[in-house]
GROMACS .gro file of N, CA and C in nm:
model
  243
    1MET      N    1   1.684  -0.180   2.929
    1MET     CA    2   1.684  -0.226   3.065
    1MET      C    3   1.562  -0.174   3.141
    2ILE      N    4   1.526  -0.048   3.118
    2ILE     CA    5   1.411   0.007   3.188
    2ILE      C    6   1.282  -0.064   3.147
    3ILE      N    7   1.276  -0.111   3.021
    3ILE     CA    8   1.158  -0.186   2.976
    3ILE      C    9   1.143  -0.314   3.057
    4GLY      N   10   1.254  -0.377   3.094
    4GLY     CA   11   1.249  -0.497   3.176
    4GLY      C   12   1.193  -0.470   3.314
    5PHE      N   13   1.232  -0.357   3.374
    5PHE     CA   14   1.178  -0.322   3.505
    5PHE      C   15   1.029  -0.294   3.497
    6ILE      N   16   0.989  -0.223   3.393
    6ILE     CA   17   0.847  -0.190   3.378
    6ILE      C   18   0.766  -0.317   3.354
    7THR      N   19   0.815  -0.404   3.266
    7THR     CA   20   0.745  -0.529   3.238
    7THR      C   21   0.737  -0.617   3.363
    8GLY      N   22   0.844  -0.621   3.439
    8GLY     CA   23   0.845  -0.701   3.561
    8GLY      C   24   0.751  -0.650   3.668
    9SER      N   25   0.723  -0.521   3.667
    9SER     CA   26   0.636  -0.464   3.769
    9SER      C   27   0.489  -0.463   3.728
   10LEU      N   28   0.457  -0.509   3.609
   10LEU     CA   29   0.317  -0.510   3.565
   10LEU      C   30   0.229  -0.593   3.657
   11GLY      N   31   0.279  -0.702   3.709
   11GLY     CA   32   0.200  -0.785   3.800
   11GLY      C   33   0.164  -0.713   3.928
   12VAL      N   34   0.246  -0.621   3.969
   12VAL     CA   35   0.220  -0.546   4.092
   12VAL      C   36   0.114  -0.439   4.069
   13VAL      N   37   0.121  -0.370   3.956
   13VAL     CA   38   0.030  -0.259   3.930
   13VAL      C   39  -0.092  -0.301   3.848
   14TRP      N   40  -0.103  -0.427   3.812
   14TRP     CA   41  -0.215  -0.476   3.732
   14TRP      C   42  -0.345  -0.448   3.807
   15PRO      N   43  -0.437  -0.371   3.747
   15PRO     CA   44  -0.557  -0.331   3.822
   15PRO      C   45  -0.663  -0.439   3.837
   16TRP      N   46  -0.661  -0.542   3.752
   16TRP     CA   47  -0.763  -0.644   3.757
   16TRP      C   48  -0.709  -0.768   3.827
   17LYS      N   49  -0.725  -0.769   3.959
   17LYS     CA   50  -0.677  -0.881   4.038
   17LYS      C   51  -0.767  -0.899   4.160
   18LYS      N   52  -0.772  -1.021   4.210
   18LYS     CA   53  -0.851  -1.053   4.328
   18LYS      C   54  -0.758  -1.111   4.432
   19GLU      N   55  -0.777  -1.069   4.557
   19GLU     CA   56  -0.691  -1.115   4.665
   19GLU      C   57  -0.721  -1.261   4.700
   20ILE      N   58  -0.615  -1.336   4.729
   20ILE     CA   59  -0.627  -1.473   4.778
   20ILE      C   60  -0.566  -1.474   4.918
   21TYR      N   61  -0.647  -1.510   5.016
   21TYR     CA   62  -0.602  -1.509   5.155
   21TYR      C   63  -0.565  -1.650   5.199
   22THR      N   64  -0.473  -1.659   5.294
   22THR     CA   65  -0.429  -1.787   5.349
   22THR      C   66  -0.542  -1.846   5.434
   23THR      N   67  -0.567  -1.976   5.414
   23THR     CA   68  -0.671  -2.044   5.492
   23THR      C   69  -0.610  -2.164   5.564
   24ASP      N   70  -0.678  -2.203   5.672
   24ASP     CA   71  -0.633  -2.323   5.743
   24ASP      C   72  -0.700  -2.446   5.680
   25ILE      N   73  -0.682  -2.561   5.741
   25ILE     CA   74  -0.735  -2.686   5.685
   25ILE      C   75  -0.888  -2.682   5.677
   26ALA      N   76  -0.952  -2.614   5.773
   26ALA     CA   77  -1.098  -2.607   5.775
   26ALA      C   78  -1.153  -2.505   5.676
   27GLY      N   79  -1.064  -2.427   5.613
   27GLY     CA   80  -1.108  -2.327   5.516
   27GLY      C   81  -1.132  -2.189   5.574
   28ASN      N   82  -1.096  -2.171   5.702
   28ASN     CA   83  -1.112  -2.040   5.766
   28ASN      C   84  -0.992  -1.953   5.734
   29TYR      N   85  -1.018  -1.823   5.719
   29TYR     CA   86  -0.908  -1.731   5.692
   29TYR      C   87  -0.817  -1.721   5.813
   30MET      N   88  -0.686  -1.727   5.788
   30MET     CA   89  -0.589  -1.708   5.895
   30MET      C   90  -0.563  -1.559   5.909
   31THR      N   91  -0.538  -1.514   6.033
   31THR     CA   92  -0.516  -1.372   6.058
   31THR      C   93  -0.380  -1.351   6.122
   32ASP      N   94  -0.330  -1.229   6.107
   32ASP     CA   95  -0.203  -1.194   6.170
   32ASP      C   96  -0.229  -1.147   6.313
   33ALA      N   97  -0.127  -1.095   6.379
   33ALA     CA   98  -0.139  -1.053   6.519
   33ALA      C   99  -0.238  -0.938   6.536
   34SER      N  100  -0.260  -0.860   6.431
   34SER     CA  101  -0.354  -0.748   6.438
   34SER      C  102  -0.497  -0.789   6.405
   35GLY      N  103  -0.517  -0.914   6.366
   35GLY     CA  104  -0.651  -0.961   6.332
   35GLY      C  105  -0.686  -0.944   6.185
   36ASN      N  106  -0.591  -0.901   6.104
   36ASN     CA  107  -0.615  -0.884   5.961
   36ASN      C  108  -0.588  -1.015   5.888
   37PRO      N  109  -0.668  -1.046   5.785
   37PRO     CA  110  -0.642  -1.169   5.709
   37PRO      C  111  -0.506  -1.162   5.640
   38ILE      N  112  -0.439  -1.277   5.631
   38ILE     CA  113  -0.305  -1.283   5.572
   38ILE      C  114  -0.319  -1.302   5.421
   39LEU      N  115  -0.265  -1.207   5.345
   39LEU     CA  116  -0.270  -1.212   5.200
   39LEU      C  117  -0.165  -1.309   5.149
   40GLU      N  118  -0.209  -1.409   5.072
   40GLU     CA  119  -0.116  -1.508   5.018
   40GLU      C  120  -0.068  -1.468   4.880
   41ASN      N  121  -0.161  -1.427   4.794
   41ASN     CA  122  -0.126  -1.393   4.656
   41ASN      C  123  -0.243  -1.322   4.592
   42TYR      N  124  -0.232  -1.296   4.464
   42TYR     CA  125  -0.340  -1.237   4.386
   42TYR      C  126  -0.375  -1.329   4.271
   43SER      N  127  -0.501  -1.330   4.235
   43SER     CA  128  -0.546  -1.399   4.115
   43SER      C  129  -0.571  -1.292   4.010
   44ARG      N  130  -0.487  -1.287   3.908
   44ARG     CA  131  -0.501  -1.185   3.805
   44ARG      C  132  -0.589  -1.238   3.693
   45TYR      N  133  -0.669  -1.150   3.637
   45TYR     CA  134  -0.761  -1.191   3.532
   45TYR      C  135  -0.772  -1.081   3.428
   46TRP      N  136  -0.818  -1.117   3.310
   46TRP     CA  137  -0.842  -1.019   3.204
   46TRP      C  138  -0.973  -0.948   3.234
   47PRO      N  139  -0.980  -0.821   3.204
   47PRO     CA  140  -1.101  -0.745   3.237
   47PRO      C  141  -1.218  -0.782   3.146
   48ASP      N  142  -1.337  -0.753   3.195
   48ASP     CA  143  -1.459  -0.772   3.118
   48ASP      C  144  -1.474  -0.653   3.023
   49LEU      N  145  -1.458  -0.678   2.894
   49LEU     CA  146  -1.458  -0.569   2.796
   49LEU      C  147  -1.597  -0.512   2.771
   50THR      N  148  -1.700  -0.569   2.832
   50THR     CA  149  -1.834  -0.514   2.817
   50THR      C  150  -1.870  -0.420   2.932
   51ALA      N  151  -1.784  -0.409   3.031
   51ALA     CA  152  -1.812  -0.326   3.148
   51ALA      C  153  -1.760  -0.184   3.127
   52LEU      N  154  -1.838  -0.087   3.170
   52LEU     CA  155  -1.802   0.054   3.155
   52LEU      C  156  -1.676   0.088   3.234
   53HIS      N  157  -1.662   0.034   3.356
   53HIS     CA  158  -1.546   0.067   3.438
   53HIS      C  159  -1.416   0.019   3.376
   54THR      N  160  -1.423  -0.087   3.296
   54THR     CA  161  -1.303  -0.135   3.227
   54THR      C  162  -1.258  -0.031   3.124
   55TRP      N  163  -1.351   0.020   3.046
   55TRP     CA  164  -1.317   0.120   2.945
   55TRP      C  165  -1.273   0.251   3.009
   56LEU      N  166  -1.329   0.283   3.125
   56LEU     CA  167  -1.284   0.402   3.198
   56LEU      C  168  -1.139   0.384   3.242
   57ALA      N  169  -1.104   0.268   3.293
   57ALA     CA  170  -0.966   0.243   3.335
   57ALA      C  171  -0.870   0.246   3.217
   58ILE      N  172  -0.909   0.186   3.105
   58ILE     CA  173  -0.824   0.188   2.986
   58ILE      C  174  -0.808   0.330   2.934
   59GLY      N  175  -0.916   0.407   2.936
   59GLY     CA  176  -0.909   0.547   2.894
   59GLY      C  177  -0.816   0.628   2.983
   60LEU      N  178  -0.819   0.604   3.113
   60LEU     CA  179  -0.729   0.675   3.204
   60LEU      C  180  -0.584   0.636   3.182
   61ILE      N  181  -0.560   0.511   3.145
   61ILE     CA  182  -0.423   0.468   3.112
   61ILE      C  183  -0.371   0.547   2.993
   62PHE      N  184  -0.453   0.555   2.888
   62PHE     CA  185  -0.411   0.630   2.769
   62PHE      C  186  -0.398   0.779   2.799
   63ALA      N  187  -0.486   0.833   2.883
   63ALA     CA  188  -0.475   0.974   2.921
   63ALA      C  189  -0.344   0.999   2.995
   64GLY      N  190  -0.303   0.907   3.081
   64GLY     CA  191  -0.176   0.921   3.151
   64GLY      C  192  -0.058   0.921   3.056
   65PHE      N  193  -0.060   0.829   2.958
   65PHE     CA  194   0.046   0.828   2.856
   65PHE      C  195   0.049   0.960   2.779
   66LEU      N  196  -0.068   1.010   2.742
   66LEU     CA  197  -0.076   1.135   2.666
   66LEU      C  198  -0.022   1.252   2.747
   67ILE      N  199  -0.055   1.258   2.874
   67ILE     CA  200  -0.006   1.367   2.959
   67ILE      C  201   0.146   1.363   2.969
   68VAL      N  202   0.203   1.246   2.990
   68VAL     CA  203   0.349   1.234   2.999
   68VAL      C  204   0.413   1.274   2.866
   69TYR      N  205   0.354   1.232   2.755
   69TYR     CA  206   0.407   1.267   2.623
   69TYR      C  207   0.402   1.418   2.601
   70LEU      N  208   0.291   1.482   2.635
   70LEU     CA  209   0.278   1.627   2.616
   70LEU      C  210   0.373   1.705   2.706
   71ILE      N  211   0.392   1.659   2.828
   71ILE     CA  212   0.488   1.725   2.918
   71ILE      C  213   0.629   1.713   2.861
   72ASP      N  214   0.663   1.598   2.806
   72ASP     CA  215   0.794   1.580   2.745
   72ASP      C  216   0.811   1.673   2.625
   73LYS      N  217   0.710   1.682   2.540
   73LYS     CA  218   0.718   1.772   2.424
   73LYS      C  219   0.733   1.917   2.469
   74TYR      N  220   0.659   1.957   2.571
   74TYR     CA  221   0.669   2.093   2.623
   74TYR      C  222   0.808   2.118   2.678
   75GLY      N  223   0.865   2.022   2.747
   75GLY     CA  224   0.999   2.036   2.802
   75GLY      C  225   1.104   2.049   2.693
   76GLN      N  226   1.086   1.980   2.582
   76GLN     CA  227   1.180   1.991   2.471
   76GLN      C  228   1.172   2.128   2.405
   77GLN      N  229   1.053   2.185   2.398
   77GLN     CA  230   1.037   2.318   2.338
   77GLN      C  231   1.088   2.427   2.430
   78ALA      N  232   1.067   2.411   2.560
   78ALA     CA  233   1.108   2.513   2.656
   78ALA      C  234   1.259   2.515   2.676
   79ASN      N  235   1.324   2.400   2.670
   79ASN     CA  236   1.469   2.389   2.687
   79ASN      C  237   1.529   2.308   2.573
   80PRO      N  238   1.542   2.367   2.455
   80PRO     CA  239   1.602   2.290   2.346
   80PRO      C  240   1.749   2.262   2.374
   81ALA      N  241   1.789   2.141   2.348
   81ALA     CA  242   1.927   2.103   2.377
   81ALA      C  243   2.015   2.114   2.256
   0.00000   0.00000   0.00000
């Protein structure tokens, strides 16, 4: 069940996306009461695998997984059940 929640939230946390703002008939951005453009949706895309920042982001993803794994292993050793 938790895998379903994680998979469902991938669209929200997906780092490679471009904002799509609401426009009027003339193509001008519509704004809210504060003057900020109204966000309609995101356009998600696959990253450019030749760019350094893409590999940095992928490396940080794996580093995060490794840190969580090591903390879990340490917790199992410190408090064996």
